[in-house]
Structures are given as C-alpha cells and as structure tokens.
Amino acid sequence: MNLSRRTLIKSSSAALGLAGLPAAVAWAQTKSKPIHLTTGFVEKELRPGGPMANFWGFNGSVPGPVMRYRKGDAASIMVSNGLSVDTAVHWHGLRVPNAMDGVPNVTQHPIKPGENMLYEYRVHDSGTFWYHPHQSSFEQVPRGLYGAYIVEEDKPIEVDREEIWVLSDVKISANGRQVEDFGRILDLANEGRIGNQVLLNGNAVGANQKFAVRSGERVRLRLVNAASARIFNLKLAGHGITVIAYDGQAVEPHVVEQVTLGPGMRIDVVIDFMQKAGTIFSVTDSGHRGAGEIAQFAYSSEKMLRDKPMAAPVRIAANAIVAPILKRAQEHFIIFQGGMRGAPVIGNVDGQPTKTQEMMEKYGLAWTMNYTAQHEHAQMHEPLFSVRKGEHILLHMINSTDFAHPMHLHGHFFKVLAINGQQTRFQEWRDTVLMNPRDSMDVAFVADNPGEWMFHCHILDHAAGGMMGTIAVE
Ligand code: C2O
Ligand code: CU
C-alpha cells in the first residue's frame, strides 16, 4: 500500500499540531455536560400531507437543531454517528482551534459508525454560522446534514422578532424519494448538483411558506445558504432590506434591493414591515436556477404596532478581528482553472501532469487550484502555501473558469478588498466569498490561528472535483 502524503504529514508534523489528531471518545470521558448531536436517517414530509422523503439529519430533523450560544461561551458538543458511513462535523465560520475544525484526515480521525466525538471550544465571535459534515460533504450535506449555529452578541440589537431561514435544496424523484446520484462527473465539472426542490427550514418552498407579520414590526432575519451548489438571489417585494452582517461579521448597515448567497454564505438582514394590515408580499429567488416565489410575508389584521420604523440603531458590535496591514503583507496568488466549458488545462494529479479530459475520466476530477487537482481529504497534496503565525497575507484569487465559485477559508476571516481591481464599497469581512466567472479578487487576512486550514470551493461538488487545498499556519 502506498503511504499517502497525508499519512506522512500526520506522523511528521508536530510543528503543525497535527500529530495527535483527536479521536473518538467514549461517553464516560466527558467532563462538562455536552449538547448531543446525532447523525442518522430521517423520513420527513416536504409539505403537509406530502409523501415521505428520505434524508440524513441531526437529531432526527432537517435542518438539524439550531445551536445557540452567547459570545464567549464554552461550547461542548458530543457528535454521535448513527449513519452507516464515517462522518465529522465542521462548524462553518467559527474560529476554533484546528483540532476542533471537523475535517476528516486533516484535523481529526473520521467518526466511524457508532462512535462519538466531543468537540469543545470557546465561541469567540458573535454571528450567524452553521454546521455540516466535512466528510464526503457533496453527499452528506444534500442528504440533509446541516443546521444553523447562532452566537448572540453581548448586546443584541433591538428588534421585535428574530427568524432564521436555512435555505437549501434536494433532488427528489417522481415517487418523492431522494435521487441518489451523488458525485457524477457531469455535476462535478459543471455548476454542481442542483436539487429540483428548494427547501426553507426543511420544507418545500412556495405558497405554503407563509410568515405572519404585524404592521410596524422590525424583524431580524438570519439567512443561511446550506445548499450544496445552488446560488440564491432573494428579493422581497415592497420592502427595503437592511444588511447588517455578512457571514456573521458586522458591516456598515446598508439597504439593498436583493441579497445574493452562494453556498456556505450567510447574511443577517433587518426588515421594517411598514405596509398595511392584510397585505401579502412575496420573497422571490432569481438565482441561476431561480426558484421563483419561495415564501410570503402576510400582514395580519392587527392594528399597527408603530407607524414609523423603530428608531433603535441596527448596527451590531464588531467582533475583534485583527486587520491586515497591506504594506507588510506577504502576497500569494491562487489561480482557479478547469470545468466542462473551460479551455482544456493541465492539472497536477498525484504529481503527474494530466489533461482535463483524463482528469475527469480517470480520476473524477475537474478543477485545479494553482494547477493542482486535489483528491478527497485522505490523500491531499501539500498545502497551497505555508506561512508563519501572525503573518499578514494578501491573497489574489484569479477565477479563470466560466463558473462561479464561493471560496471558503477555515479558521479565519478575510477582508474582501477588491473585485476586478475595483475596491469593494464595504471592505467586508467574510469566511466565504462568491467569485463570479472570470473574476479576480483580492482578499487579506492575518494568519493568526495555527494549523493546517482548508481553503475550498463551497460548491461541494467542485470541492470533491479537485477545488480544494489547505493553507498551513505554523
Ligand atoms: Cu462549510 Cu470547508 O466548509
Ligand atoms: Cu466552485
């Protein structure tokens, strides 16, 4: 058997802190009282009275339970694997110690069927996050394993109500069961495997998704895109939407007509519902497979709560993230190539220069980052680059493909500085940023969290198709 590079790293890189990967633990070993998350099989209706669809879920539900903490809390979560395959859970957007990051074969051993793993870490940042397996995520996520993870601010902004919308989709056949065609090269090499039924909090979207509101109300809506490939572009008729956070991080509040969420991304918005009692307004999606109307806000007949929008400010307190200083930043470049429609490229697969066609046919790979196509976690190549802890990094990303890619970095937030050379208006912090076809993007961050961190496309089929790598912080 050939000893993969990954195995070598594990046995020889105490410097990276990867040597003693955390392993599954027994129930009895836990000190604190953990919250339990158990993966398993779920049968559920997508609409009231509809046929039962087969899912995988956490604690028997899709989405999984909402995890809720206060900033600064110590989280203690026992994940038990009730599936018949390995898993590992990643806390998307949380700046956790590397060993708690949930990436099989990189930060931990996979959790085998019937085993448990205790994840313990402090939640440093407030915001809207989410959790999902990082093991075969192109299959485990669309099967239903995902949930929202909310960390409240020290002083939450004043609103009348808060809602969480976990958006996703599922591929359902005529008999109402999931189509189990995960990992097809045709999907991997194109826009990803997009479901034919959009879900909002696990229910089929459409007219049955009616949210009652009262005139005069202020609602904070936390949007999470948990779909494996679908990009959402949401609009709410008759109302302005005030964006207050991207990926959980405060941004200068600004009113927009629509919000775009690539897979993995979150947006917190505030909506003042100031229309008349008894009226109805639709939320529509015009993403690249626009789902049309996905929900309605229906004003009740109650009398107005207030006749002017609530005066309280909507700006949320910023988390402490060290700002990169560009003058002293180390520059790095990552070029993305490949895909079905792209010009043929040569990618390095296991050290061999390989043409796109062969990459697809022989290895099921379709994408490269810096000319390298990665297999799944178990046999990954060397990090894209390695830096010293505390280094300031300016990363130029060049999307040389005809597809959009939501790029996600683990363990850190980066500042989105420029798109195609144009400064972004809000210089926002993100953990996942959507690169449109042929775009180039400059982002910067301080590499202050030690370990080997995943950097990958959050179209999970693209990640499985080669678009992933790691950045090592030593
Ligand atoms: Cu949401 Cu690498 O993951
Ligand atoms: Cu991609």
Short mmCIF file of N, CA and C in Angstrom, two decimals, residues 194-306:
data_model
loop_
_atom_site.label_atom_id
_atom_site.label_comp_id
_atom_site.label_asym_id
_atom_site.label_seq_id
_atom_site.Cartn_x
_atom_site.Cartn_y
_atom_site.Cartn_z
N ILE A 194 -27.47 20.45 -8.51
CA ILE A 194 -28.51 21.35 -8.00
C ILE A 194 -29.81 20.59 -7.85
N GLY A 195 -30.42 20.70 -6.70
CA GLY A 195 -31.66 19.98 -6.43
C GLY A 195 -32.82 20.55 -7.24
N ASN A 196 -33.91 19.79 -7.32
CA ASN A 196 -35.09 20.27 -8.06
C ASN A 196 -36.19 20.76 -7.12
N GLN A 197 -35.90 20.73 -5.82
CA GLN A 197 -36.88 21.25 -4.87
C GLN A 197 -36.14 22.12 -3.85
N VAL A 198 -36.49 23.42 -3.85
CA VAL A 198 -35.85 24.31 -2.88
C VAL A 198 -36.54 24.13 -1.53
N LEU A 199 -35.74 24.16 -0.48
CA LEU A 199 -36.25 23.98 0.88
C LEU A 199 -35.96 25.22 1.73
N LEU A 200 -36.92 25.58 2.55
CA LEU A 200 -36.74 26.65 3.52
C LEU A 200 -37.00 26.02 4.88
N ASN A 201 -35.99 26.00 5.71
CA ASN A 201 -36.07 25.32 7.01
C ASN A 201 -36.60 23.89 6.85
N GLY A 202 -36.18 23.25 5.78
CA GLY A 202 -36.51 21.84 5.57
C GLY A 202 -37.86 21.58 4.92
N ASN A 203 -38.60 22.64 4.59
CA ASN A 203 -39.91 22.45 3.95
C ASN A 203 -39.89 22.99 2.52
N ALA A 204 -40.66 22.34 1.66
CA ALA A 204 -40.76 22.79 0.28
C ALA A 204 -41.20 24.24 0.24
N VAL A 205 -40.56 25.03 -0.63
CA VAL A 205 -40.93 26.44 -0.71
C VAL A 205 -42.18 26.62 -1.55
N GLY A 206 -42.73 27.82 -1.48
CA GLY A 206 -43.92 28.13 -2.26
C GLY A 206 -44.97 28.77 -1.36
N ALA A 207 -46.20 28.69 -1.82
CA ALA A 207 -47.28 29.40 -1.13
C ALA A 207 -47.52 28.89 0.28
N ASN A 208 -47.08 27.62 0.56
CA ASN A 208 -47.31 27.10 1.91
C ASN A 208 -46.35 27.72 2.93
N GLN A 209 -45.38 28.50 2.42
CA GLN A 209 -44.43 29.15 3.32
C GLN A 209 -44.91 30.56 3.59
N LYS A 210 -45.86 30.67 4.49
CA LYS A 210 -46.44 31.97 4.79
C LYS A 210 -45.96 32.41 6.17
N PHE A 211 -45.31 33.56 6.22
CA PHE A 211 -44.84 34.07 7.50
C PHE A 211 -45.73 35.25 7.90
N ALA A 212 -46.37 35.13 9.05
CA ALA A 212 -47.24 36.21 9.50
C ALA A 212 -46.39 37.33 10.08
N VAL A 213 -46.71 38.56 9.69
CA VAL A 213 -46.05 39.71 10.29
C VAL A 213 -47.11 40.72 10.72
N ARG A 214 -46.70 41.59 11.61
CA ARG A 214 -47.62 42.62 12.04
C ARG A 214 -47.10 43.96 11.55
N SER A 215 -47.98 44.77 11.10
CA SER A 215 -47.58 46.07 10.57
C SER A 215 -46.85 46.87 11.65
N GLY A 216 -45.67 47.42 11.26
CA GLY A 216 -44.87 48.21 12.20
C GLY A 216 -43.74 47.41 12.84
N GLU A 217 -43.76 46.10 12.62
CA GLU A 217 -42.78 45.22 13.24
C GLU A 217 -41.39 45.35 12.61
N ARG A 218 -40.37 45.16 13.44
CA ARG A 218 -39.00 45.03 12.93
C ARG A 218 -38.52 43.60 13.17
N VAL A 219 -38.07 42.96 12.10
CA VAL A 219 -37.63 41.57 12.19
C VAL A 219 -36.17 41.46 11.77
N ARG A 220 -35.43 40.70 12.53
CA ARG A 220 -34.07 40.36 12.11
C ARG A 220 -34.12 38.98 11.49
N LEU A 221 -33.66 38.89 10.26
CA LEU A 221 -33.71 37.63 9.53
C LEU A 221 -32.28 37.16 9.30
N ARG A 222 -32.02 35.95 9.77
CA ARG A 222 -30.68 35.37 9.57
C ARG A 222 -30.79 34.36 8.43
N LEU A 223 -30.12 34.65 7.33
CA LEU A 223 -30.18 33.78 6.15
C LEU A 223 -28.93 32.92 6.07
N VAL A 224 -29.15 31.63 5.84
CA VAL A 224 -28.04 30.68 5.70
C VAL A 224 -28.25 29.92 4.40
N ASN A 225 -27.24 29.89 3.53
CA ASN A 225 -27.35 29.04 2.35
C ASN A 225 -26.61 27.73 2.61
N ALA A 226 -27.40 26.69 2.88
CA ALA A 226 -26.84 25.36 3.18
C ALA A 226 -26.91 24.44 1.97
N ALA A 227 -27.32 24.98 0.82
CA ALA A 227 -27.40 24.14 -0.39
C ALA A 227 -25.99 23.76 -0.84
N SER A 228 -25.87 22.63 -1.51
CA SER A 228 -24.53 22.21 -1.90
C SER A 228 -24.05 22.90 -3.17
N ALA A 229 -24.94 23.45 -3.96
CA ALA A 229 -24.49 24.09 -5.20
C ALA A 229 -25.31 25.30 -5.62
N ARG A 230 -26.50 25.45 -5.09
CA ARG A 230 -27.41 26.49 -5.58
C ARG A 230 -27.05 27.87 -5.02
N ILE A 231 -27.05 28.85 -5.92
CA ILE A 231 -26.84 30.24 -5.52
C ILE A 231 -28.20 30.91 -5.42
N PHE A 232 -28.47 31.57 -4.31
CA PHE A 232 -29.76 32.26 -4.14
C PHE A 232 -29.58 33.76 -4.36
N ASN A 233 -30.62 34.35 -4.93
CA ASN A 233 -30.66 35.77 -5.17
C ASN A 233 -32.05 36.22 -4.73
N LEU A 234 -32.18 36.74 -3.52
CA LEU A 234 -33.50 36.95 -2.93
C LEU A 234 -33.93 38.41 -2.95
N LYS A 235 -35.21 38.56 -3.17
CA LYS A 235 -35.82 39.88 -3.23
C LYS A 235 -37.12 39.83 -2.45
N LEU A 236 -37.42 40.91 -1.73
CA LEU A 236 -38.69 40.98 -1.02
C LEU A 236 -39.47 42.17 -1.58
N ALA A 237 -40.58 41.87 -2.24
CA ALA A 237 -41.38 42.94 -2.84
C ALA A 237 -41.83 43.95 -1.78
N GLY A 238 -41.82 45.22 -2.16
CA GLY A 238 -42.42 46.25 -1.31
C GLY A 238 -41.64 46.65 -0.07
N HIS A 239 -40.43 46.12 0.10
CA HIS A 239 -39.67 46.40 1.32
C HIS A 239 -38.19 46.57 1.01
N GLY A 240 -37.56 47.46 1.75
CA GLY A 240 -36.10 47.54 1.70
C GLY A 240 -35.53 46.49 2.65
N ILE A 241 -34.36 46.02 2.33
CA ILE A 241 -33.71 45.03 3.19
C ILE A 241 -32.41 45.69 3.68
N THR A 242 -32.24 45.77 4.98
CA THR A 242 -31.01 46.36 5.51
C THR A 242 -30.04 45.26 5.91
N VAL A 243 -28.92 45.20 5.22
CA VAL A 243 -27.91 44.19 5.54
C VAL A 243 -27.10 44.70 6.73
N ILE A 244 -26.96 43.85 7.75
CA ILE A 244 -26.17 44.26 8.92
C ILE A 244 -24.94 43.36 9.15
N ALA A 245 -24.92 42.19 8.53
CA ALA A 245 -23.75 41.32 8.70
C ALA A 245 -23.61 40.39 7.50
N TYR A 246 -22.36 40.14 7.12
CA TYR A 246 -22.03 39.11 6.13
C TYR A 246 -21.26 38.02 6.85
N ASP A 247 -21.68 36.79 6.68
CA ASP A 247 -21.02 35.65 7.33
C ASP A 247 -20.83 35.88 8.83
N GLY A 248 -21.80 36.56 9.43
CA GLY A 248 -21.76 36.78 10.88
C GLY A 248 -21.03 38.02 11.31
N GLN A 249 -20.27 38.64 10.41
CA GLN A 249 -19.45 39.79 10.80
C GLN A 249 -20.14 41.10 10.43
N ALA A 250 -20.13 42.01 11.41
CA ALA A 250 -20.79 43.30 11.24
C ALA A 250 -20.30 44.02 9.99
N VAL A 251 -21.23 44.67 9.32
CA VAL A 251 -20.89 45.51 8.17
C VAL A 251 -21.67 46.81 8.36
N GLU A 252 -21.19 47.88 7.81
CA GLU A 252 -21.92 49.15 7.83
C GLU A 252 -23.34 48.86 7.33
N PRO A 253 -24.37 49.11 8.13
CA PRO A 253 -25.73 48.77 7.68
C PRO A 253 -26.07 49.50 6.38
N HIS A 254 -26.60 48.76 5.42
CA HIS A 254 -26.94 49.39 4.13
C HIS A 254 -28.15 48.69 3.53
N VAL A 255 -28.96 49.51 2.85
CA VAL A 255 -30.20 48.98 2.29
C VAL A 255 -29.94 48.45 0.88
N VAL A 256 -30.45 47.27 0.61
CA VAL A 256 -30.26 46.67 -0.72
C VAL A 256 -31.61 46.22 -1.29
N GLU A 257 -31.60 46.01 -2.60
CA GLU A 257 -32.80 45.52 -3.30
C GLU A 257 -32.88 44.01 -3.21
N GLN A 258 -31.70 43.39 -3.25
CA GLN A 258 -31.67 41.93 -3.22
C GLN A 258 -30.38 41.46 -2.55
N VAL A 259 -30.41 40.25 -2.05
CA VAL A 259 -29.21 39.68 -1.45
C VAL A 259 -28.84 38.40 -2.18
N THR A 260 -27.53 38.21 -2.36
CA THR A 260 -27.03 37.03 -3.06
C THR A 260 -26.27 36.17 -2.07
N LEU A 261 -26.63 34.89 -2.04
CA LEU A 261 -25.92 33.96 -1.16
C LEU A 261 -25.45 32.76 -1.96
N GLY A 262 -24.15 32.63 -2.10
CA GLY A 262 -23.58 31.41 -2.66
C GLY A 262 -23.60 30.36 -1.56
N PRO A 263 -23.42 29.09 -1.92
CA PRO A 263 -23.38 28.03 -0.91
C PRO A 263 -22.39 28.35 0.20
N GLY A 264 -22.82 28.14 1.45
CA GLY A 264 -21.97 28.37 2.61
C GLY A 264 -22.10 29.76 3.19
N MET A 265 -22.66 30.71 2.42
CA MET A 265 -22.67 32.10 2.86
C MET A 265 -23.89 32.41 3.74
N ARG A 266 -23.72 33.40 4.62
CA ARG A 266 -24.83 33.87 5.46
C ARG A 266 -24.95 35.38 5.35
N ILE A 267 -26.16 35.87 5.51
CA ILE A 267 -26.40 37.31 5.58
C ILE A 267 -27.44 37.57 6.66
N ASP A 268 -27.15 38.54 7.53
CA ASP A 268 -28.13 38.99 8.52
C ASP A 268 -28.76 40.27 7.99
N VAL A 269 -30.08 40.30 7.95
CA VAL A 269 -30.76 41.50 7.49
C VAL A 269 -31.81 41.93 8.52
N VAL A 270 -32.16 43.21 8.44
CA VAL A 270 -33.24 43.75 9.26
C VAL A 270 -34.31 44.26 8.30
N ILE A 271 -35.56 43.92 8.57
CA ILE A 271 -36.66 44.39 7.73
C ILE A 271 -37.69 45.09 8.61
N ASP A 272 -38.03 46.30 8.22
CA ASP A 272 -39.12 47.01 8.88
C ASP A 272 -40.38 46.78 8.06
N PHE A 273 -41.34 46.10 8.65
CA PHE A 273 -42.58 45.77 7.93
C PHE A 273 -43.58 46.91 8.12
N MET A 274 -43.58 47.85 7.18
CA MET A 274 -44.38 49.06 7.34
C MET A 274 -45.57 49.14 6.39
N GLN A 275 -45.90 48.02 5.73
CA GLN A 275 -47.05 48.05 4.82
C GLN A 275 -48.34 47.83 5.61
N LYS A 276 -49.46 47.93 4.88
CA LYS A 276 -50.78 47.91 5.54
C LYS A 276 -51.20 46.52 6.02
N ALA A 277 -51.97 46.50 7.08
CA ALA A 277 -52.53 45.25 7.59
C ALA A 277 -53.29 44.54 6.47
N GLY A 278 -53.19 43.21 6.45
CA GLY A 278 -53.96 42.43 5.48
C GLY A 278 -53.28 42.24 4.13
N THR A 279 -52.13 42.89 3.89
CA THR A 279 -51.47 42.75 2.58
C THR A 279 -50.47 41.59 2.60
N ILE A 280 -50.10 41.13 1.38
CA ILE A 280 -49.17 39.99 1.25
C ILE A 280 -48.04 40.35 0.29
N PHE A 281 -46.83 40.02 0.64
CA PHE A 281 -45.66 40.31 -0.22
C PHE A 281 -44.83 39.05 -0.39
N SER A 282 -44.35 38.84 -1.63
CA SER A 282 -43.57 37.62 -1.89
C SER A 282 -42.09 37.83 -1.76
N VAL A 283 -41.43 36.76 -1.35
CA VAL A 283 -39.99 36.68 -1.44
C VAL A 283 -39.69 35.80 -2.65
N THR A 284 -38.92 36.33 -3.59
CA THR A 284 -38.63 35.55 -4.79
C THR A 284 -37.13 35.31 -4.92
N ASP A 285 -36.81 34.20 -5.57
CA ASP A 285 -35.41 33.86 -5.82
C ASP A 285 -35.17 33.91 -7.31
N SER A 286 -34.14 34.67 -7.72
CA SER A 286 -33.77 34.73 -9.13
C SER A 286 -32.34 34.26 -9.32
N GLY A 287 -31.88 33.37 -8.45
CA GLY A 287 -30.54 32.81 -8.60
C GLY A 287 -30.42 32.11 -9.94
N HIS A 288 -29.29 31.49 -10.23
CA HIS A 288 -29.11 30.99 -11.60
C HIS A 288 -30.07 29.87 -11.97
N ARG A 289 -30.74 29.27 -10.99
CA ARG A 289 -31.85 28.37 -11.30
C ARG A 289 -33.06 28.91 -10.55
N GLY A 290 -33.34 30.17 -10.74
CA GLY A 290 -34.34 30.89 -9.97
C GLY A 290 -35.56 30.05 -9.61
N ALA A 291 -35.86 29.99 -8.32
CA ALA A 291 -36.95 29.16 -7.85
C ALA A 291 -38.27 29.91 -7.85
N GLY A 292 -38.24 31.20 -8.22
CA GLY A 292 -39.47 31.99 -8.20
C GLY A 292 -39.87 32.31 -6.78
N GLU A 293 -41.18 32.30 -6.52
CA GLU A 293 -41.64 32.64 -5.18
C GLU A 293 -41.25 31.54 -4.20
N ILE A 294 -40.54 31.91 -3.15
CA ILE A 294 -40.19 30.89 -2.17
C ILE A 294 -40.95 31.07 -0.86
N ALA A 295 -41.45 32.26 -0.60
CA ALA A 295 -42.20 32.49 0.64
C ALA A 295 -43.02 33.76 0.53
N GLN A 296 -43.91 33.92 1.49
CA GLN A 296 -44.73 35.14 1.54
C GLN A 296 -44.71 35.71 2.96
N PHE A 297 -44.72 37.02 3.02
CA PHE A 297 -44.96 37.68 4.29
C PHE A 297 -46.39 38.19 4.25
N ALA A 298 -47.20 37.71 5.17
CA ALA A 298 -48.61 38.08 5.19
C ALA A 298 -48.88 38.94 6.42
N TYR A 299 -49.27 40.19 6.18
CA TYR A 299 -49.59 41.09 7.29
C TYR A 299 -50.88 40.66 7.95
N SER A 300 -50.87 40.59 9.25
CA SER A 300 -52.08 40.26 10.00
C SER A 300 -53.02 41.47 9.99
N SER A 301 -54.21 41.26 10.51
CA SER A 301 -55.17 42.36 10.51
C SER A 301 -55.04 43.19 11.80
N GLU A 302 -54.12 42.79 12.67
CA GLU A 302 -53.93 43.57 13.91
C GLU A 302 -53.58 45.01 13.58
N LYS A 303 -53.84 45.89 14.54
CA LYS A 303 -53.52 47.29 14.25
C LYS A 303 -52.02 47.52 14.37
N MET A 304 -51.55 48.53 13.67
CA MET A 304 -50.11 48.83 13.60
C MET A 304 -49.46 48.88 14.97
N LEU A 305 -48.30 48.29 15.04
CA LEU A 305 -47.52 48.29 16.27
C LEU A 305 -46.90 49.65 16.48
N ARG A 306 -46.44 50.26 15.41
CA ARG A 306 -45.91 51.63 15.42
C ARG A 306 -46.03 52.16 13.99
#
